[in-house]
Coordinates of C-alpha atoms and ligand atoms in Angstrom, one line a residue:
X96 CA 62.9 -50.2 137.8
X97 CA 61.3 -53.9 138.1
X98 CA 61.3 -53.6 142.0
X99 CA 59.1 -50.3 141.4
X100 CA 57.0 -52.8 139.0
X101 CA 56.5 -55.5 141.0
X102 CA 55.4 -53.3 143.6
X103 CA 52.9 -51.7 141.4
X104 CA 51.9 -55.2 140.4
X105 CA 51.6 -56.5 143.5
X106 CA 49.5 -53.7 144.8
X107 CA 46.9 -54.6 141.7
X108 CA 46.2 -57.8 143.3
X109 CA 45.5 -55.5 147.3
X110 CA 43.4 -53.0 145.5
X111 CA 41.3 -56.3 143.7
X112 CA 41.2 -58.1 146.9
X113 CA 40.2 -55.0 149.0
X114 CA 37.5 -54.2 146.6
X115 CA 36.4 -57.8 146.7
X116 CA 36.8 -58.0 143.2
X117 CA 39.5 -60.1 141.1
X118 CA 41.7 -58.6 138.7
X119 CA 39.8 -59.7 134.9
X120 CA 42.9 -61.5 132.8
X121 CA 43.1 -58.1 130.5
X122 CA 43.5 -56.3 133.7
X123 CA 45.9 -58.5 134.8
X124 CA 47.7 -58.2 131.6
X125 CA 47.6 -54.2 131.6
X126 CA 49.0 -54.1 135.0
X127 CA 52.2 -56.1 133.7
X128 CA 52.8 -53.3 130.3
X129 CA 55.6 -51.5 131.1
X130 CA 54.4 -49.2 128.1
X131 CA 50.9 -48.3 129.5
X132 CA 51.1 -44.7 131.4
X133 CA 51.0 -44.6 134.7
X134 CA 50.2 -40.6 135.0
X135 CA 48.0 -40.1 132.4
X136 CA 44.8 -40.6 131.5
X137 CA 43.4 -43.5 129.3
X138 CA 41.0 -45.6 129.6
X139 CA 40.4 -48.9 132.2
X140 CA 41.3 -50.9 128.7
X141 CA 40.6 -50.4 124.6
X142 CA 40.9 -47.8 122.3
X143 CA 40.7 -44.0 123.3
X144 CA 41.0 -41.5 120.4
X145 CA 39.5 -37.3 120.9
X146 CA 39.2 -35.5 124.1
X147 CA 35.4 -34.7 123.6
X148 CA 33.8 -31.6 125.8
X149 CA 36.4 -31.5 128.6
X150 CA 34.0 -29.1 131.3
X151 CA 34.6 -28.3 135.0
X152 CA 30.8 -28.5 136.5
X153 CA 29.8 -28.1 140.3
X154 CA 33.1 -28.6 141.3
X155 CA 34.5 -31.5 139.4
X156 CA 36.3 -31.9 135.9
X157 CA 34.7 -33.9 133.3
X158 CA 36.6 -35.7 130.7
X159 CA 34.7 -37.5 127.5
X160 CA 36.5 -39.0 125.3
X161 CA 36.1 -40.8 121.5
X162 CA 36.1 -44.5 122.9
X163 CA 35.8 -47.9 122.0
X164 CA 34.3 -50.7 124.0
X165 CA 35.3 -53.5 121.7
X166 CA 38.5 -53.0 121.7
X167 CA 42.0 -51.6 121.4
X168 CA 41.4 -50.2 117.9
X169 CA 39.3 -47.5 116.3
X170 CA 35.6 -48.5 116.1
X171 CA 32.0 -48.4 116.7
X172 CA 32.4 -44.5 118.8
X173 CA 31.5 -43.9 122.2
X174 CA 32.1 -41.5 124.5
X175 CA 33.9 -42.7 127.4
X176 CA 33.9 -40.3 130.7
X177 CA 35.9 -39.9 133.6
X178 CA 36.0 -37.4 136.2
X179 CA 38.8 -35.6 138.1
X180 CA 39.1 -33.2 141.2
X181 CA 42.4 -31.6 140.2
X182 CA 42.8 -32.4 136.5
X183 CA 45.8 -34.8 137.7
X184 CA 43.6 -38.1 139.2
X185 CA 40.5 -39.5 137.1
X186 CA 37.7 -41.7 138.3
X187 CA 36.3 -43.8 135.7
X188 CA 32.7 -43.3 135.3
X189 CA 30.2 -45.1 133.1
X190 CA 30.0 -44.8 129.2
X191 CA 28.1 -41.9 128.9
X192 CA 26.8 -41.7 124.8
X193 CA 26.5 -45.0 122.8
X194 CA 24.8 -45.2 119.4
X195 CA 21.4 -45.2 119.4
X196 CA 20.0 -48.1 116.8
X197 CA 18.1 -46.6 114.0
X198 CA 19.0 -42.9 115.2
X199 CA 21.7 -40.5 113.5
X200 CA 24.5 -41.4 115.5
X201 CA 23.7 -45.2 115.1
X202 CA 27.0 -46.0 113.3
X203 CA 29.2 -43.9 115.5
X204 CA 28.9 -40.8 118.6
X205 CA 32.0 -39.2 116.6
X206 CA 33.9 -35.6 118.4
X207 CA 31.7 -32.6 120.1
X208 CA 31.1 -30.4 122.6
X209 CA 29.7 -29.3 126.2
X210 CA 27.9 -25.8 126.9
X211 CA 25.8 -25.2 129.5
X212 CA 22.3 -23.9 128.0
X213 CA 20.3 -21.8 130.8
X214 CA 22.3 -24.3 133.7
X215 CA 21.4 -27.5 131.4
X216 CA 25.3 -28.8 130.4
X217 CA 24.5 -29.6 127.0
X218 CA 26.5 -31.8 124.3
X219 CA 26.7 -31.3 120.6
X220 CA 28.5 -33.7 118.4
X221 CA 28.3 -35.6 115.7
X222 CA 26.5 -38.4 114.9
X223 CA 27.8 -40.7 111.7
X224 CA 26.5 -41.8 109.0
X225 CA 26.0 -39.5 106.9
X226 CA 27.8 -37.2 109.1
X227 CA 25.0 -34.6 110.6
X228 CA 25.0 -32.6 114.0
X229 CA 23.1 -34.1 117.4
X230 CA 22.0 -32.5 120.9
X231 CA 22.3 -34.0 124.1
X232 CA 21.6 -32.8 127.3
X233 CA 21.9 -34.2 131.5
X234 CA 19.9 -32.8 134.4
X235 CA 22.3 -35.8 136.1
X236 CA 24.4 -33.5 138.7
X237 CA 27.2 -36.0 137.8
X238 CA 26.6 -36.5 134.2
X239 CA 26.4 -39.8 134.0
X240 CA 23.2 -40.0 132.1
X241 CA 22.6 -38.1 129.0
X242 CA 19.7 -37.7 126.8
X243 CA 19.4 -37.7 122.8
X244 CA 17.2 -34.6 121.6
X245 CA 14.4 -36.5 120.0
X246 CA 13.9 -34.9 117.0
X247 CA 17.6 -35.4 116.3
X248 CA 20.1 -34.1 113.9
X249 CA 19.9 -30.4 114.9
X250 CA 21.9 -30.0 111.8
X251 CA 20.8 -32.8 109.0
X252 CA 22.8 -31.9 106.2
X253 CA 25.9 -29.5 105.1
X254 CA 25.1 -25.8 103.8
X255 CA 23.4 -25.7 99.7
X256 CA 25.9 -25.3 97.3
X257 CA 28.6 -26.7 99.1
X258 CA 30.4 -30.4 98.1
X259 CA 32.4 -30.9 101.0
X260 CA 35.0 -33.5 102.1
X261 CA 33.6 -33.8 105.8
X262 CA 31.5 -32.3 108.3
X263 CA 32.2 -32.8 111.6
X264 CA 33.2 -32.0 114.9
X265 CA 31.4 -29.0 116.4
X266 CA 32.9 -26.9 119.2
X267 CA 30.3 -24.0 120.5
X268 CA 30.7 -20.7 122.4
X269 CA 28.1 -17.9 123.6
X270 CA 28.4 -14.3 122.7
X271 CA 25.9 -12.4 123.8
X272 CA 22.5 -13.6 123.6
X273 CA 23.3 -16.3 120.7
X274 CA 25.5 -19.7 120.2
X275 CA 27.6 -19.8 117.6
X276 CA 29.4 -23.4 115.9
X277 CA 32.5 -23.8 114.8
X278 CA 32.4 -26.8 112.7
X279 CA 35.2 -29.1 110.6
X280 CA 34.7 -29.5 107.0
X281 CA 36.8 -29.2 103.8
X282 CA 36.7 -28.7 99.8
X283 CA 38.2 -31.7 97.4
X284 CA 40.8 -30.6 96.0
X285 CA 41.0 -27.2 97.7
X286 CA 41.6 -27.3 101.4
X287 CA 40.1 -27.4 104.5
X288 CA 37.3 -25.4 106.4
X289 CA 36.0 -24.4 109.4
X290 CA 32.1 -23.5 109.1
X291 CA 30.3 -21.0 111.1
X292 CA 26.7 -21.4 112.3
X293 CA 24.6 -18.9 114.9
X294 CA 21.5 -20.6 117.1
X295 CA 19.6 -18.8 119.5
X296 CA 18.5 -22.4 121.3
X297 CA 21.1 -25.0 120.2
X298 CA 18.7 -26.5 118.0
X299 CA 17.6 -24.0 115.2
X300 CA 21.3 -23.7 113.5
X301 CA 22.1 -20.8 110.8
X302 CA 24.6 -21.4 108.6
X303 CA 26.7 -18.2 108.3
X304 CA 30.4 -18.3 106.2
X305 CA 33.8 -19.5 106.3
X306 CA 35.0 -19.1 109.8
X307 CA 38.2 -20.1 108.2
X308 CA 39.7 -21.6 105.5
X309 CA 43.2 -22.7 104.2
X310 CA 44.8 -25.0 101.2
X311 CA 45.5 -28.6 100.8
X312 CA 48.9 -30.0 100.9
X313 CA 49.2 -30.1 96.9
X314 CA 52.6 -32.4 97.4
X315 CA 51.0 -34.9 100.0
X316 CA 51.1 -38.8 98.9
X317 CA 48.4 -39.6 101.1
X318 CA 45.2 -41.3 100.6
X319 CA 42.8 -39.4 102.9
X320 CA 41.4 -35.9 102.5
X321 CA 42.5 -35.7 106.6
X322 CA 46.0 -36.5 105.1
X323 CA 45.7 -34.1 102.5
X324 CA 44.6 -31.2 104.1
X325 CA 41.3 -31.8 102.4
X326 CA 39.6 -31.9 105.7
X327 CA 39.6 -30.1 108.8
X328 CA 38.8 -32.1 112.0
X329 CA 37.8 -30.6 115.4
X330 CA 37.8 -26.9 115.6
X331 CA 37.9 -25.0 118.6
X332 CA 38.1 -21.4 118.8
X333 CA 38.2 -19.6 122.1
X334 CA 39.8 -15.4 123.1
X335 CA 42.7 -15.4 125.0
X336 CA 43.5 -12.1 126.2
X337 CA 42.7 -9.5 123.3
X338 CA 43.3 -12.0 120.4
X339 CA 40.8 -15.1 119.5
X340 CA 42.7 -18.4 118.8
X341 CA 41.2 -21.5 116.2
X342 CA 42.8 -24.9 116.8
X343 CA 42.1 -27.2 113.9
X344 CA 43.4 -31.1 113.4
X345 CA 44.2 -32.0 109.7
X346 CA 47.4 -33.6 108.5
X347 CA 48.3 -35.4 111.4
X348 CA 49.2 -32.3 113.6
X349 CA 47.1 -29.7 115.4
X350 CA 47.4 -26.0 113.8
X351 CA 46.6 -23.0 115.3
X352 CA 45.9 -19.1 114.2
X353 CA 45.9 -16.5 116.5
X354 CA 44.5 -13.4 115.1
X355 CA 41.2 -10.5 115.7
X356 CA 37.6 -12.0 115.7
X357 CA 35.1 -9.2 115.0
X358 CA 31.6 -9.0 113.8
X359 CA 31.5 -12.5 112.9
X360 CA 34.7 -12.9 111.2
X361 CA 38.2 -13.9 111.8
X362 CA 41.3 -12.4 110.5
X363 CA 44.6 -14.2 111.8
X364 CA 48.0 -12.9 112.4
X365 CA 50.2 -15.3 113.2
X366 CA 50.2 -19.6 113.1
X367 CA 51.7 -22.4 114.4
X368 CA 51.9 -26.2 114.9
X369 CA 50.8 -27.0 118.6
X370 CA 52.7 -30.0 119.2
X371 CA 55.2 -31.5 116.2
X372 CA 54.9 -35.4 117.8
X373 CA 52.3 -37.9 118.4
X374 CA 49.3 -35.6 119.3
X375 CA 46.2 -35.0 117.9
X376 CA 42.3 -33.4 118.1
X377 CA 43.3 -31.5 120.8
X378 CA 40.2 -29.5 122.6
X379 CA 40.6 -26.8 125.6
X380 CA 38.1 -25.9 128.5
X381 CA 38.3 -23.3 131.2
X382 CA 39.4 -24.5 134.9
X383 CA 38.1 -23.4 138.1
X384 CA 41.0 -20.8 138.5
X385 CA 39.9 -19.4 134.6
X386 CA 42.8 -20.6 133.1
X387 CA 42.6 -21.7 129.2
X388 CA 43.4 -25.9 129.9
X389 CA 44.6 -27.8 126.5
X390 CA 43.8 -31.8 126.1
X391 CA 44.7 -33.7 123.1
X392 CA 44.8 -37.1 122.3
X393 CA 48.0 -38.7 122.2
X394 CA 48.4 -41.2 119.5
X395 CA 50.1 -44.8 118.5
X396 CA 53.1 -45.1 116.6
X397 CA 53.2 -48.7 116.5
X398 CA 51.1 -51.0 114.2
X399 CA 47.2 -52.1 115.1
X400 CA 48.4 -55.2 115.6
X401 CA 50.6 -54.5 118.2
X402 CA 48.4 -52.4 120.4
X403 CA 45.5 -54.4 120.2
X404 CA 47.5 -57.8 121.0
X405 CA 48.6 -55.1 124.4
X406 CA 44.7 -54.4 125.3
X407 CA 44.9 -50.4 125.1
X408 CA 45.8 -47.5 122.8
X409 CA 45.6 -44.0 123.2
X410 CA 46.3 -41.9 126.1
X411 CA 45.2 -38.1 126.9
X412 CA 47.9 -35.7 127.1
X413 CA 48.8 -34.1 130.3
X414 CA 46.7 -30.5 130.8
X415 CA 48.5 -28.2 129.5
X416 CA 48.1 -24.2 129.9
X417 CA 47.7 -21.9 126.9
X418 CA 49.2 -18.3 127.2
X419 CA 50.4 -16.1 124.1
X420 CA 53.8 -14.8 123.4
X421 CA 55.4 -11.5 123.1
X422 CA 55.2 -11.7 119.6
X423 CA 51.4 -13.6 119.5
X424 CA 52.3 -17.0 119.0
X425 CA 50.7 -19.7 121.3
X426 CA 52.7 -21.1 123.9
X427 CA 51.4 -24.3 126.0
X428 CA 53.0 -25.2 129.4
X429 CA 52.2 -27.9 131.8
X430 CA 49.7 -27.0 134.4
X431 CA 52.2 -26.3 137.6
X432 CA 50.4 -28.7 139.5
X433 CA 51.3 -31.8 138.4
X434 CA 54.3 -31.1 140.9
X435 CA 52.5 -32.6 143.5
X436 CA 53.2 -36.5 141.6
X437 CA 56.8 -35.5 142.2
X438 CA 58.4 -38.3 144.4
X439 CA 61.7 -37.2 145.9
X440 CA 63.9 -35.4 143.5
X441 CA 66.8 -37.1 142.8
X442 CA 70.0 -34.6 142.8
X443 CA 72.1 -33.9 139.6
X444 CA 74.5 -32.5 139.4
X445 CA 75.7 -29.7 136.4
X446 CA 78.5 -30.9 134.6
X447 CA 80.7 -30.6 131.7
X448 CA 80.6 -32.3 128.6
X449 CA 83.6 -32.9 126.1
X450 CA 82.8 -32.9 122.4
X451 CA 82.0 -36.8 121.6
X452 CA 81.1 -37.3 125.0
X453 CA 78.6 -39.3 127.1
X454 CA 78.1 -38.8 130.9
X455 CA 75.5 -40.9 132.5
X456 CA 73.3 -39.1 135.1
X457 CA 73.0 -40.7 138.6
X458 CA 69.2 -41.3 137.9
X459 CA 66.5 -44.2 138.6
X460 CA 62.6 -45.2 138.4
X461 CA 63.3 -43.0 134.9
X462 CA 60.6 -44.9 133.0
X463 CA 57.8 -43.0 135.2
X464 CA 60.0 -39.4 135.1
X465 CA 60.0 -35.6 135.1
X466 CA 63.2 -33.7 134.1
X467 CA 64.3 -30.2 134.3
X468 CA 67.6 -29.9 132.1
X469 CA 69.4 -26.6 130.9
X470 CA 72.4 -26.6 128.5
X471 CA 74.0 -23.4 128.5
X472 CA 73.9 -22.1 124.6
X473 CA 74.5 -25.1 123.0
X474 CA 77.1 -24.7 120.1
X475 CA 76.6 -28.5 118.4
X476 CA 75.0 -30.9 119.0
X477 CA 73.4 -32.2 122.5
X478 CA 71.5 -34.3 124.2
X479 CA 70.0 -36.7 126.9
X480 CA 70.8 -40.5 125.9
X481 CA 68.1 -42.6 127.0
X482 CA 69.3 -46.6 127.0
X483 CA 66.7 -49.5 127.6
X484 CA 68.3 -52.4 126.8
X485 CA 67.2 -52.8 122.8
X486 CA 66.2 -49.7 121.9
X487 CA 68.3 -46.9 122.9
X488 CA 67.1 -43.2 121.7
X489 CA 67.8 -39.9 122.0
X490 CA 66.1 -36.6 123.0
X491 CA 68.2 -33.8 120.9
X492 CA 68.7 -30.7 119.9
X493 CA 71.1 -29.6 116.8
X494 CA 71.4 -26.1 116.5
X495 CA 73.4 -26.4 113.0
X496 CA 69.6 -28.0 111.7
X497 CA 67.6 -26.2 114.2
X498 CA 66.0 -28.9 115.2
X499 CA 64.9 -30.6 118.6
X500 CA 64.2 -34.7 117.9
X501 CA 62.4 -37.0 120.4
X502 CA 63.1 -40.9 119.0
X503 CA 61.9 -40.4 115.1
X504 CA 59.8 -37.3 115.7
X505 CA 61.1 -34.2 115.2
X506 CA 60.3 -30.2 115.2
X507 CA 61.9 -27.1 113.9
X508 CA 63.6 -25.2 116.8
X509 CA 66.0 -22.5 117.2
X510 CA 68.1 -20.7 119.9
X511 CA 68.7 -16.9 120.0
X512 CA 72.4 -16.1 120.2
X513 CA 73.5 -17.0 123.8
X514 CA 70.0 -18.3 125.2
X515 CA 70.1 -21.2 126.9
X516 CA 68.2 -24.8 125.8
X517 CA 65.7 -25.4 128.2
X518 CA 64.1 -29.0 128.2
X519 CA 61.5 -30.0 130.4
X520 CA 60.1 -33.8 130.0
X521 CA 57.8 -36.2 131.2
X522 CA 58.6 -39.7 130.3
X523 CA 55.8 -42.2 130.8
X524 CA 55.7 -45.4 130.0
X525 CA 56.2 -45.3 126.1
X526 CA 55.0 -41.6 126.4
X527 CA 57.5 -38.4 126.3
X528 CA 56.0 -35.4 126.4
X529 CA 58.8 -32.6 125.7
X530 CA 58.6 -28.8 126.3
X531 CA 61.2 -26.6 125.2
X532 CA 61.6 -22.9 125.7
X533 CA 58.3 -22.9 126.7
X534 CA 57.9 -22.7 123.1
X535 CA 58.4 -25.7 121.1
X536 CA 56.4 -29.1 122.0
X537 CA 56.8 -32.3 120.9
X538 CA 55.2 -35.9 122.4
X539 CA 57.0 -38.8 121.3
X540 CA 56.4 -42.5 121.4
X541 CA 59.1 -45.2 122.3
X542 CA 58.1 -48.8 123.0
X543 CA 60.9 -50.7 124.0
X544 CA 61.5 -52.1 127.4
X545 CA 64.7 -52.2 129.2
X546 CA 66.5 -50.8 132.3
X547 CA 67.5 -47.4 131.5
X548 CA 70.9 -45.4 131.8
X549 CA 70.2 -42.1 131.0
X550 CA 73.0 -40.0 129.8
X551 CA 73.6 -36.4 129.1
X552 CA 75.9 -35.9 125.8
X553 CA 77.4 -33.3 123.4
X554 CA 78.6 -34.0 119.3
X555 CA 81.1 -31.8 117.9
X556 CA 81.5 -29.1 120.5
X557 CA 81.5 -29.2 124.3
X558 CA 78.6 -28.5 126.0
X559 CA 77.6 -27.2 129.2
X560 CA 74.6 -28.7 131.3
X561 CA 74.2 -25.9 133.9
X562 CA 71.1 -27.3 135.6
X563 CA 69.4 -30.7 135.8
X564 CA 66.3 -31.4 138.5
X565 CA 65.1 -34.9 138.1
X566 CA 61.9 -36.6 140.0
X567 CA 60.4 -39.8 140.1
X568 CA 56.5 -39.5 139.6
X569 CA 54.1 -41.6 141.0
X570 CA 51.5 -43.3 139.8
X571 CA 47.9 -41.9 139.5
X572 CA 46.6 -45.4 140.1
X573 CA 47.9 -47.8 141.9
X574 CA 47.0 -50.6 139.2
X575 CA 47.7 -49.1 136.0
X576 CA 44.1 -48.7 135.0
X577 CA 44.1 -44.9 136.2
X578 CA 41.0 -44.7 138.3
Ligands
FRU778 C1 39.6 -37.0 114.8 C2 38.3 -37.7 114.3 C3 37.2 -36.7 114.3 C4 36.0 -37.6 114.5 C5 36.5 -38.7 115.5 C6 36.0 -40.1 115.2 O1 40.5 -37.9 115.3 O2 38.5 -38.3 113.1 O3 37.1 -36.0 113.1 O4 34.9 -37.0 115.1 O5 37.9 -38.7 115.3 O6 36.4 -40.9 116.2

């Protein structure tokens, strides 16, 4: 592993020179964090929270994102923008929203939107405070220059009659010859809401009902109404297939309903938690081959102090691809391409495990990694052992509490009778993403350096590990700062 970092390192210093530029000290000091990503995207340096309007336009993705100039912690919102050919490699582009002194969105550019309004890509987000609902459009091909609506908020103030917790966070759609709004809100006390508003012009907004609503956590300790359930952050709401689906953010976790949309209203069927870890105001576009592309922002589980001593925080997931199930639920997979990072796989070999014990995989590079494991019907308890130096942690599953864990986090997750446990990962830097079945997701967080073993092992029964593919991946950047 620190060959493969003094490598990178080294090539920081080629890139700078080439470019005729030196590295800044911070840049320096990224290029050095074992913890920052390598195959994800985040910014250059400083805080990154939302995905905001991710939109493929004249043949290039566009990522904007909740951003912070100032610093690796949350503050005084931009949106930050980067583009990408194939959803994999990101160019860093120029801030494109900043607040505007005096105007609504002068204390903050908080979460929104992009439509395109008669071939004008259009944003619509919120400015703060008091939280009310802006317009932006570009007639830059790239979009790197945006301009305010001038008679700014297009929506000033929440519906009459209504004393709500937040208001927040539009995502909008076109059907048929209007736009509609989906935007977050809450009750005190009573739960969280998803408005719904009608324009014919993205600028005269109708208030029309509920879109959705759902109850507070009546047993949470926390402080905040986001905590609570009180508050619903960033909708989206999108069909897939014959069903409509409605992603909201509120308790830490992104929730989902999948149900009928008809004549205005929404009537769900089933629900679910999109990801159990460290993930967050997620957001989905369509890609040039129409698939339905989920981004979320994956957050910190270490204290402020920590990350913004380190210079960054906050990384986008990796796109993932939205599909329902046989029984309606929403399943999210990683987009197939992200093969092409693969370095040469690595050959493992199946193997039997005893009950109580370890067996280390003949693996390497595994702090920048992709792994295909399959344990034949587990009967206890099994796993893959991941051992840095000072922090060693596990990546389980326990069938006897049906439960997959990753570090601390953890999700509910079952096995039919004889189906096999199917893990596919993506370790990056102090990032696991972790798909299982194709139906449970969780990311995880671990922060501690150290060279890895990596070991497969079973508790209380033996256990079968009837396929393993490993891969190196290799960087996106060749400096760490992803561009
Ligand atoms: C969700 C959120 C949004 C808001 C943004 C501000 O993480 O709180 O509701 O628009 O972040 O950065």
């Amino acid at each position: 592993m620190s060959s493969r970092r003094t490598f990178l390192t080294g090539l920081t210093s080629v890139a700078a020179i080439r470019a005729g530029t030196a590295p800044t000290p911070l840049q320096q000091k990224l290029s050095h964090q074992w913890q920052r990503p390598q195959f994800h995207l985040l910014p250059a340096a400083n805080w990154m929270n939302d995905p905001n309007a991710p939109l493929y336009y004249r043949g290039l993705y566009h990522m904007f994102y909740q951003y912070n100039p100032n610093g690796a912690f949350w503050g005084t919102m931009h949106w930050g923008h980067a583009t990408s050919k194939d959803l994999i490699h990101w160019k860093h582009q120029p801030v494109a929203m900043a607040p505007t002194p005096g105007g609504p969105d002068k204390d903050g550019v908080f979460s929104g939107c992009a439509v395109i309004n008669n071939g004008t890509p259009s944003f619509l987000y919120t400015g703060v405070n008091p939280e009310t609902q802006c317009l932006a459009t570009s007639l830059d091909p790239q979009l790197n220059h945006w301009e305010k609506y001038s008679h700014n908020p297009v929506i000033a103030a929440p519906p009459a009659g209504l004393a709500l917790t937040g208001f927040r966070d539009p995502a909008v759609w076109r059907e048929r010859d209007q736009w509609y709004m989906a935007l977050g809100a809450g009750r005190k006390g009573i739960g969280g809401m998803v408005l719904l508003y009608k324009s014919p012009d993205l600028i005269q907004w109708t208030y029309l009902h509920p879109l959705f609503e759902g109850p507070m956590d009546p047993q949470s300790k926390a402080k905040d109404v986001v905590g609570t359930g009180e508050m619903w952050e960033c909708p989206d709401f999108f069909p897939i297939g014959n069903r409509h689906v409605l992603l909201i953010s509120t308790k830490r976790l992104v929730y989902y309903w999948v149900g009928k949309y008809q004549d205005e209203r929404f009537i769900p069927e089933t629900e679910g938690v999109v990801d159990y870890g460290a993930y967050y105001a997620a957001r989905t576009m369509i890609d040039a081959k129409g698939r339905r592309i989920l981004w979320g922002w994956i957050t910190e589980k270490r204290p402020v102090a920590e990350h913004k001593e380190a210079g960054w925080a906050g990384a986008m997931s990796l796109p993932r691809v939205l599909a329902l199930n046989a029984s309606h639920h929403l399943v999210s997979t990683p987009i197939p391409e992200l093969a092409t990072l693969r370095d040469d796989a690595v050959p493992v070999k199946p193997v039997r495990v005893a009950a109580g014990q370890e067996v280390p995989l003949p693996v390497y590079g595994t702090e920048s990694a992709e792994f295909l494991l399959e344990f034949a019907a587990p009967q206890a308890e099994v796993g893959l052992r991941f051992s840095p130096a000072r922090n060693p942690f596990e990546v389980a599953f326990d069938p006897s509490r049906q439960q997959i864990r990753c570090g601390k986090l953890q999700a509910p997750c079952s096995l039919a009778p004889g189906e096999s446990l199917r893990i596919h990962l993506f370790r990056d830097g102090s990032v696991i993403e972790l798909f299982v079945n194709d139906r449970v997701t969780l990311t995880g967080r671990e922060y501690l350096p150290g060279l890895d073993t990596v070991a497969v092992y079973a508790k209380g029964a033996p256990a079968h590990l009837s396929k393993a593919q490993f891969w190196p991946i290799n960087p996106i950047s060749s400096d760490r700062l992803t561009t």
